[in-house]
Short mmCIF file of C-alpha atoms in Angstrom, two decimals:
data_model
loop_
_atom_site.label_atom_id
_atom_site.label_comp_id
_atom_site.label_asym_id
_atom_site.label_seq_id
_atom_site.Cartn_x
_atom_site.Cartn_y
_atom_site.Cartn_z
CA MET Z 1 -6.15 98.86 73.05
CA PRO Z 2 -6.68 95.11 72.74
CA THR Z 3 -3.50 93.08 72.45
CA SER Z 4 -2.65 91.02 69.39
CA ARG Z 5 -3.26 87.90 71.49
CA THR Z 6 -6.76 89.13 72.38
CA LEU Z 7 -7.51 89.94 68.75
CA ARG Z 8 -6.26 86.51 67.66
CA HIS Z 9 -8.45 84.83 70.30
CA LEU Z 10 -11.44 86.91 69.15
CA ALA Z 11 -10.85 85.97 65.52
CA LEU Z 12 -10.61 82.27 66.36
CA THR Z 13 -13.78 82.42 68.46
CA THR Z 14 -15.65 84.21 65.66
CA ALA Z 15 -14.50 81.62 63.13
CA ALA Z 16 -15.51 78.75 65.42
CA LEU Z 17 -18.98 80.22 65.85
CA ALA Z 18 -19.35 81.01 62.15
CA PHE Z 19 -18.86 77.40 61.06
CA PRO Z 20 -21.94 75.89 62.76
CA VAL Z 21 -24.03 78.93 61.81
CA GLY Z 22 -22.98 78.56 58.19
CA TRP Z 23 -23.55 74.81 58.24
CA VAL Z 24 -27.04 75.21 59.69
CA THR Z 25 -27.82 77.91 57.12
CA ARG Z 26 -26.79 75.62 54.26
CA ALA Z 27 -28.72 72.68 55.74
CA ALA Z 28 -31.88 74.77 56.02
CA TRP Z 29 -31.57 76.51 52.64
CA GLY Z 30 -34.86 76.26 50.75
CA LEU Z 31 -36.49 74.30 53.57
CA PRO Z 32 -39.89 76.07 53.65
CA THR Z 33 -40.45 75.44 49.94
CA ALA Z 34 -39.28 71.83 49.97
CA LEU Z 35 -41.49 70.96 52.92
CA GLY Z 36 -44.57 71.65 50.84
CA ALA Z 37 -47.99 72.87 51.93
CA HIS Z 38 -48.76 73.51 55.59
CA ARG Z 39 -51.45 71.40 57.25
CA ARG Z 40 -53.65 74.48 57.73
CA ARG Z 41 -53.89 74.79 53.95
CA LEU Z 42 -54.42 71.07 53.50
CA ARG Z 43 -57.17 70.36 55.98
CA PRO Z 44 -60.07 72.17 54.26
CA LEU Z 45 -59.26 70.34 51.01
CA VAL Z 46 -59.17 66.80 52.42
CA ALA Z 47 -61.58 66.80 55.36
CA ALA Z 48 -64.47 65.36 53.31
CA SER Z 49 -62.64 62.09 52.65
CA PRO Z 50 -64.04 59.08 54.55
CA HIS Z 51 -60.41 58.16 55.32
CA PHE Z 52 -59.76 61.48 57.10
CA SER Z 53 -60.72 62.09 60.73
CA ASP Z 54 -59.27 63.73 63.83
CA GLY Z 55 -57.07 65.90 61.66
CA LYS Z 56 -55.33 63.16 59.67
CA PHE Z 57 -55.71 60.28 57.22
CA HIS Z 58 -55.96 56.71 58.51
CA ASN Z 59 -55.21 53.24 57.18
CA THR Z 60 -58.08 50.77 57.04
CA LEU Z 61 -56.19 48.58 59.50
CA GLU Z 62 -54.51 49.83 62.66
CA THR Z 63 -50.97 50.55 61.49
CA PRO Z 64 -48.16 51.60 63.82
CA ALA Z 65 -45.57 53.45 61.76
CA LEU Z 66 -42.66 52.71 64.10
CA ALA Z 67 -41.72 50.03 66.56
CA PRO Z 68 -43.10 50.08 70.10
CA ALA Z 69 -40.96 51.78 72.71
CA ASN Z 70 -39.38 48.55 73.96
CA THR Z 71 -37.67 47.98 70.59
CA ARG Z 72 -36.42 51.52 70.01
CA ASP Z 73 -33.10 51.02 71.74
CA GLY Z 74 -32.29 48.37 69.17
CA LEU Z 75 -33.42 50.66 66.36
CA LEU Z 76 -31.18 53.45 67.63
CA ARG Z 77 -28.24 51.05 67.74
CA GLN Z 78 -28.95 50.11 64.13
CA TRP Z 79 -28.93 53.76 63.06
CA HIS Z 80 -25.51 54.16 64.65
CA ASP Z 81 -23.92 50.80 63.91
CA ASP Z 82 -25.54 49.39 60.76
CA ARG Z 83 -26.17 52.38 58.52
CA HIS Z 84 -23.36 51.28 56.15
CA VAL Z 85 -24.75 47.78 55.59
CA GLY Z 86 -27.16 48.88 52.85
CA LEU Z 87 -24.46 50.28 50.58
CA PRO Z 88 -23.47 48.47 47.38
CA GLY Z 89 -20.07 46.82 47.39
CA ARG Z 90 -19.18 48.07 43.89
CA PRO Z 91 -20.57 50.62 41.42
CA ILE Z 92 -24.09 49.86 40.25
CA PRO Z 93 -24.21 49.23 36.47
CA LEU Z 94 -26.60 51.48 34.60
CA ALA Z 95 -28.37 51.17 31.27
CA HIS Z 96 -29.41 53.98 28.95
CA ALA Z 97 -32.61 52.86 27.30
CA GLU Z 98 -33.41 53.93 23.77
CA LEU Z 99 -37.00 55.00 24.31
CA PRO Z 100 -39.09 54.62 21.14
CA ALA Z 101 -40.91 57.52 19.54
CA GLU Z 102 -44.19 55.61 19.88
CA ALA Z 103 -45.10 53.91 23.15
CA ALA Z 104 -45.32 50.12 23.03
CA GLU Z 105 -48.15 47.74 23.88
CA LEU Z 106 -46.57 46.90 27.24
CA ALA Z 107 -43.07 47.88 28.29
CA VAL Z 108 -41.44 49.40 31.35
CA THR Z 109 -38.21 51.27 32.06
CA TRP Z 110 -37.04 51.23 35.67
CA PHE Z 111 -34.85 54.16 36.72
CA GLY Z 112 -34.13 52.92 40.25
CA HIS Z 113 -36.05 52.90 43.55
CA ALA Z 114 -39.73 53.49 42.68
CA SER Z 115 -39.22 55.60 39.54
CA ALA Z 116 -40.47 53.90 36.38
CA LEU Z 117 -41.82 54.77 32.94
CA LEU Z 118 -44.68 52.54 31.83
CA GLU Z 119 -45.69 52.09 28.20
CA ILE Z 120 -49.18 50.64 27.96
CA ASP Z 121 -51.44 50.39 24.91
CA GLY Z 122 -49.60 53.20 23.15
CA ALA Z 123 -49.55 55.60 26.14
CA ARG Z 124 -46.92 56.50 28.72
CA VAL Z 125 -47.26 56.86 32.51
CA LEU Z 126 -44.37 58.06 34.69
CA PHE Z 127 -44.47 56.75 38.27
CA ASP Z 128 -42.86 58.42 41.33
CA PRO Z 129 -40.09 60.22 39.41
CA VAL Z 130 -37.13 61.14 41.63
CA TRP Z 131 -34.06 62.54 39.88
CA GLY Z 132 -32.76 64.61 42.80
CA GLU Z 133 -29.45 63.94 44.54
CA ARG Z 134 -30.94 63.73 48.03
CA VAL Z 135 -34.31 62.47 49.26
CA SER Z 136 -34.53 65.19 51.87
CA PRO Z 137 -35.69 68.79 52.22
CA SER Z 138 -32.09 69.83 52.89
CA PRO Z 139 -29.34 70.25 50.27
CA ILE Z 140 -26.66 68.80 52.59
CA LEU Z 141 -28.51 66.36 54.88
CA GLY Z 142 -30.40 63.19 54.12
CA PRO Z 143 -29.97 60.05 52.01
CA THR Z 144 -27.97 60.51 48.81
CA ARG Z 145 -28.25 58.56 45.58
CA LEU Z 146 -26.20 55.37 45.28
CA HIS Z 147 -26.11 55.74 41.50
CA GLU Z 148 -26.63 58.59 39.06
CA PRO Z 149 -29.97 58.94 37.25
CA PRO Z 150 -29.68 56.58 34.28
CA ILE Z 151 -30.78 59.25 31.79
CA PRO Z 152 -31.25 63.02 32.04
CA LEU Z 153 -34.81 63.98 32.81
CA ASP Z 154 -35.04 66.11 29.67
CA GLU Z 155 -34.44 63.00 27.53
CA LEU Z 156 -37.77 61.51 28.55
CA PRO Z 157 -40.39 61.60 25.81
CA GLN Z 158 -43.66 63.40 26.47
CA VAL Z 159 -45.74 61.31 28.87
CA ASP Z 160 -49.51 61.10 29.24
CA ALA Z 161 -49.57 61.23 33.06
CA VAL Z 162 -47.21 61.66 36.01
CA VAL Z 163 -48.50 59.52 38.89
CA ILE Z 164 -47.35 59.97 42.51
CA SER Z 165 -47.96 57.44 45.30
CA HIS Z 166 -47.40 59.69 48.36
CA ASP Z 167 -45.46 62.69 49.58
CA HIS Z 168 -42.33 61.17 51.15
CA TYR Z 169 -39.13 62.59 49.72
CA ASP Z 170 -38.07 59.38 47.99
CA HIS Z 171 -41.34 59.47 45.98
CA LEU Z 172 -42.13 63.19 45.62
CA ASP Z 173 -39.05 65.23 44.74
CA LEU Z 174 -39.24 69.02 44.40
CA PRO Z 175 -36.45 69.47 41.78
CA THR Z 176 -37.96 66.71 39.64
CA VAL Z 177 -41.48 68.16 39.91
CA ARG Z 178 -40.18 71.53 38.79
CA ALA Z 179 -38.39 69.99 35.82
CA LEU Z 180 -41.49 68.05 34.78
CA ARG Z 181 -43.64 71.13 35.28
CA ASP Z 182 -41.49 72.99 32.75
CA GLY Z 183 -40.54 70.16 30.37
CA GLN Z 184 -43.76 68.14 30.17
CA THR Z 185 -47.43 68.95 29.58
CA ALA Z 186 -48.98 65.89 31.27
CA PRO Z 187 -51.22 66.07 34.34
CA PHE Z 188 -49.94 65.10 37.78
CA VAL Z 189 -52.30 62.43 39.12
CA VAL Z 190 -51.92 62.29 42.90
CA PRO Z 191 -53.67 61.22 46.12
CA LEU Z 192 -55.72 63.77 48.06
CA GLY Z 193 -53.73 66.65 49.51
CA ILE Z 194 -50.60 66.31 47.39
CA GLY Z 195 -52.07 68.75 44.92
CA GLU Z 196 -51.53 71.48 47.49
CA HIS Z 197 -47.80 70.71 47.54
CA LEU Z 198 -47.82 71.03 43.75
CA ARG Z 199 -49.69 74.33 43.85
CA LYS Z 200 -47.08 75.70 46.23
CA TRP Z 201 -44.47 74.67 43.65
CA ASP Z 202 -46.33 76.53 40.87
CA VAL Z 203 -47.70 73.54 39.00
CA PRO Z 204 -50.70 74.88 37.02
CA GLU Z 205 -54.10 74.05 38.47
CA ASP Z 206 -55.28 72.46 35.23
CA ARG Z 207 -52.44 69.90 35.48
CA ILE Z 208 -53.37 68.67 38.97
CA VAL Z 209 -55.75 65.74 39.49
CA GLU Z 210 -56.33 64.65 43.12
CA LEU Z 211 -58.08 61.37 43.90
CA ASP Z 212 -59.28 59.44 46.92
CA TRP Z 213 -59.03 55.64 47.10
CA ASP Z 214 -61.12 54.06 44.33
CA GLY Z 215 -61.37 57.38 42.50
CA SER Z 216 -60.46 57.27 38.80
CA ILE Z 217 -59.49 59.59 35.98
CA THR Z 218 -59.53 58.87 32.26
CA VAL Z 219 -56.44 59.98 30.37
CA GLY Z 220 -56.78 59.23 26.68
CA ASP Z 221 -57.61 55.53 26.44
CA LEU Z 222 -56.34 54.81 29.97
CA MET Z 223 -58.24 54.66 33.23
CA ILE Z 224 -55.97 55.50 36.17
CA THR Z 225 -57.41 54.46 39.54
CA CYS Z 226 -56.19 55.46 42.99
CA THR Z 227 -56.16 52.31 45.15
CA GLU Z 228 -55.62 51.58 48.82
CA ALA Z 229 -52.17 51.29 50.36
CA ARG Z 230 -50.98 50.74 53.93
CA HIS Z 231 -48.48 53.43 54.72
CA PHE Z 232 -48.32 57.02 56.05
CA SER Z 233 -47.37 60.48 54.79
CA GLY Z 234 -45.58 63.63 55.84
CA ARG Z 235 -42.72 65.86 54.79
CA TYR Z 236 -42.06 67.28 58.27
CA PHE Z 237 -43.27 66.79 61.85
CA TYR Z 238 -46.98 66.80 60.97
CA ARG Z 239 -47.88 63.38 59.62
CA ASP Z 240 -50.74 61.87 57.63
CA THR Z 241 -52.06 65.20 56.37
CA THR Z 242 -52.06 63.89 52.77
CA LEU Z 243 -53.23 60.53 51.47
CA TRP Z 244 -50.98 57.66 50.34
CA ALA Z 245 -51.95 55.25 47.55
CA SER Z 246 -51.13 52.53 45.09
CA TRP Z 247 -52.39 52.74 41.49
CA ALA Z 248 -54.14 50.60 38.88
CA VAL Z 249 -53.67 51.56 35.23
CA THR Z 250 -56.20 50.00 32.86
CA GLY Z 251 -55.83 50.25 29.10
CA PRO Z 252 -57.94 48.78 26.30
CA ARG Z 253 -55.79 45.64 26.26
CA HIS Z 254 -53.51 45.60 29.30
CA ARG Z 255 -53.56 46.30 33.04
CA VAL Z 256 -50.71 47.30 35.36
CA PHE Z 257 -50.50 47.76 39.13
CA PHE Z 258 -48.03 50.13 40.80
CA GLY Z 259 -47.53 49.55 44.52
CA GLY Z 260 -45.54 52.69 45.38
CA ASP Z 261 -44.73 52.13 49.05
CA THR Z 262 -46.92 49.98 51.26
CA GLY Z 263 -47.11 47.31 53.88
CA TYR Z 264 -49.01 44.13 53.15
CA HIS Z 265 -52.78 44.42 53.55
CA PRO Z 266 -55.81 42.28 52.64
CA ALA Z 267 -57.17 44.93 50.23
CA PHE Z 268 -54.77 43.59 47.60
CA SER Z 269 -57.27 40.80 46.98
CA ARG Z 270 -60.13 43.25 46.51
CA ILE Z 271 -58.04 45.40 44.18
CA GLY Z 272 -57.15 42.35 42.12
CA ALA Z 273 -60.78 41.29 41.86
CA GLN Z 274 -62.02 44.79 41.05
CA TYR Z 275 -59.31 46.14 38.74
CA GLY Z 276 -57.19 43.14 37.77
CA PRO Z 277 -55.89 40.71 36.88
CA PHE Z 278 -52.72 42.60 36.07
CA ASP Z 279 -50.26 41.79 33.29
CA LEU Z 280 -47.51 43.53 35.27
CA THR Z 281 -47.09 44.53 38.90
CA LEU Z 282 -44.45 46.91 40.22
CA LEU Z 283 -44.19 46.11 43.92
CA PRO Z 284 -41.85 47.40 46.66
CA VAL Z 285 -39.45 44.77 48.01
CA GLY Z 286 -36.84 46.87 49.83
CA ALA Z 287 -36.26 49.11 52.86
CA TYR Z 288 -37.94 46.61 55.19
CA ASN Z 289 -37.24 46.24 58.89
CA ASP Z 290 -39.04 44.68 61.84
CA ALA Z 291 -39.38 48.15 63.34
CA TRP Z 292 -41.65 49.30 60.48
CA HIS Z 293 -43.05 45.95 59.37
CA PHE Z 294 -46.60 47.27 58.92
CA ILE Z 295 -45.71 50.00 56.42
CA HIS Z 296 -43.07 48.31 54.21
CA MET Z 297 -43.42 44.88 52.63
CA ASP Z 298 -40.57 42.42 52.64
CA PRO Z 299 -39.93 40.35 49.47
CA GLU Z 300 -42.04 37.40 50.56
CA GLU Z 301 -44.99 39.68 51.30
CA ALA Z 302 -44.56 41.31 47.89
CA LEU Z 303 -44.92 37.87 46.28
CA ARG Z 304 -48.06 37.27 48.33
CA ALA Z 305 -49.47 40.63 47.21
CA HIS Z 306 -48.59 39.80 43.59
CA GLY Z 307 -50.67 36.64 43.88
CA ASP Z 308 -53.57 38.48 45.52
CA LEU Z 309 -53.57 40.96 42.64
CA GLY Z 310 -53.66 38.26 39.99
CA GLY Z 311 -50.28 39.46 38.77
CA GLY Z 312 -48.47 38.14 35.71
CA VAL Z 313 -44.91 39.53 35.53
CA LEU Z 314 -43.40 41.08 38.67
CA LEU Z 315 -40.96 43.99 38.63
CA PRO Z 316 -39.39 44.50 42.10
CA ILE Z 317 -39.03 48.20 43.00
CA HIS Z 318 -38.06 50.30 46.04
CA TRP Z 319 -34.50 49.01 46.27
CA ALA Z 320 -30.97 49.69 44.89
CA THR Z 321 -30.95 53.52 44.74
CA PHE Z 322 -31.14 54.86 48.31
CA ASN Z 323 -29.85 53.45 51.59
CA LEU Z 324 -33.04 53.57 53.67
CA ALA Z 325 -32.80 50.46 55.85
CA PHE Z 326 -30.28 48.05 57.36
CA HIS Z 327 -30.45 44.99 55.13
CA ARG Z 328 -27.65 44.20 52.68
CA TRP Z 329 -27.90 46.11 49.40
CA SER Z 330 -28.61 43.06 47.21
CA GLU Z 331 -30.75 41.16 49.73
CA PRO Z 332 -34.17 42.37 48.49
CA VAL Z 333 -33.71 41.02 44.96
CA GLU Z 334 -32.12 37.79 46.18
CA ARG Z 335 -35.05 37.08 48.50
CA THR Z 336 -37.56 38.11 45.83
CA LEU Z 337 -36.16 35.66 43.29
CA LYS Z 338 -36.06 32.83 45.81
CA ALA Z 339 -39.71 33.41 46.77
CA ALA Z 340 -40.74 33.84 43.12
CA ASP Z 341 -39.02 30.61 42.11
CA ALA Z 342 -40.94 28.71 44.78
CA LYS Z 343 -44.23 30.10 43.43
CA GLY Z 344 -43.38 29.95 39.72
CA VAL Z 345 -43.78 33.73 39.30
CA PRO Z 346 -42.00 35.37 36.33
CA VAL Z 347 -39.76 38.23 37.49
CA VAL Z 348 -37.85 40.89 35.58
CA VAL Z 349 -34.90 42.64 37.25
CA PRO Z 350 -33.63 45.34 34.89
CA ARG Z 351 -30.55 47.40 35.61
CA PRO Z 352 -31.49 50.99 36.45
CA GLY Z 353 -32.31 52.61 33.13
CA GLU Z 354 -33.05 49.36 31.31
CA ARG Z 355 -36.24 49.04 29.25
CA ILE Z 356 -38.13 45.72 29.36
CA ASP Z 357 -40.62 44.49 26.78
CA VAL Z 358 -43.07 42.84 29.16
CA LEU Z 359 -44.74 40.83 26.39
CA ASN Z 360 -41.36 39.40 25.37
CA PRO Z 361 -39.17 39.70 28.46
CA PRO Z 362 -35.46 38.92 28.21
CA LYS Z 363 -33.81 36.05 29.99
CA LEU Z 364 -33.07 36.99 33.57
CA THR Z 365 -29.47 38.21 33.90
CA ASP Z 366 -27.81 38.37 37.31
CA TRP Z 367 -26.07 41.74 37.44
CA TRP Z 368 -26.47 42.39 41.20
CA THR Z 369 -24.29 39.59 42.61
CA GLU Z 370 -21.13 41.15 41.18
CA VAL Z 371 -22.11 44.48 42.75
CA GLY Z 372 -22.69 42.81 46.10
CA SER Z 373 -23.10 44.66 49.37
CA ALA Z 374 -20.70 46.79 51.35
CA ALA Z 375 -21.26 44.42 54.27
CA ASP Z 376 -19.51 41.74 52.21
CA HIS Z 377 -16.54 43.99 51.34
CA PRO Z 378 -15.61 45.92 54.50
CA HIS Z 379 -13.86 49.18 53.82
CA PRO Z 380 -14.11 52.76 55.12
CA HIS Z 381 -17.30 54.46 54.00
CA GLY Z 382 -18.28 58.05 53.48
CA ASP Z 383 -21.73 59.15 54.53
CA ALA Z 384 -23.45 55.80 53.91
CA GLY Z 385 -25.95 57.52 51.70
CA LEU Z 386 -27.42 59.17 54.77
CA GLY Z 387 -25.89 62.62 54.39
CA THR Z 388 -23.65 63.01 57.43
CA ALA Z 389 -23.15 61.53 60.86
CA ALA Z 390 -25.00 64.60 62.12
CA PHE Z 391 -28.11 63.45 60.27
CA VAL Z 392 -27.92 60.05 61.95
CA ARG Z 393 -27.47 61.64 65.38
CA ALA Z 394 -30.40 63.99 64.78
CA LEU Z 395 -32.62 61.16 63.53
CA SER Z 396 -31.69 59.02 66.51
CA ARG Z 397 -32.57 61.87 68.82
CA LEU Z 398 -35.95 62.33 67.14
CA ILE Z 399 -36.75 58.62 67.44
CA SER Z 400 -35.83 58.64 71.11
CA LEU Z 401 -38.24 61.53 71.71
CA LEU Z 402 -41.22 59.90 70.00
CA PRO Z 403 -44.10 59.09 72.38
CA ASP Z 404 -44.73 55.48 73.33
#
């Protein structure tokens, strides 16, 4: 007969082993579905694109996605030491826009990060909607929201199109897609390959429109054109199996450009000449770092792109909602406004959830300085919006294993 001491030891050992098994099970829950379509299913559908070769999509320019090996030690140190810097110092103020029954001539509601609702010539286009709590395939790992969604997704009016820039988790969110699948009737207009993710998530075939760069679709009175971007794609270890894009929306009277997520590239000038000039540009200004300079613009590059596009009003996006880099939380908008002031570019900086009449924009109100950055108000932090320290350790390990 085992002694009580042996039984107690066995129970403690079992409990100690059960915790990591349970944690891993929770972390992996729903993973196969969230990852999207496998590359074997994607390849036959995208191989005819002139931008696809050797099993993946390519940028027009050579574009390293990460830093060369000699800078990775510094990047790993940043993941460990600076992951709290991008947190806000205080709660982020939200607005709850009263969205009109009829879409306006030109208005935009920014919900944070790259999610925005455009009203143009009486129609509505929803860009990169992400209402989920984490931008990750896992329910317990990955970057968490720094503020709540400004309005519930079911309060959105019916839209004419849902437009996606690429398949990264902070732009293509499974819970949000499912909610829009059930609560809206609009088509999903996406770059090549992303339609296969949507099919896996039971979006009806007749609501999926896939386009290559410079491909267009007419939705009502709007022409929505898939335009070049400089980025990459992937929801797991296989990368660049789906296309990434920016978008031009052309109505009878107004034109709008949505940058999604991109590094600076000379094609902005061609896009401006071919599809612009644009009354409004929504351009990414955040989550920049020297280590991924080619795939994310900094604020000064966003202003340059705005000029190349023939932009009128600039709305800075891709900041404020998720901690995805190492700059101070408010730095992107501060640098954007400084660069815009030097160039005389009109900028709107709504609070998340605030609706802007682009034809009669309000006076710029500084709401971000009071929020500040956690780096300016040192105090103990939780998970830094990254999920857990385990996520940071795992990500660091993955970066260290990447080939030179």
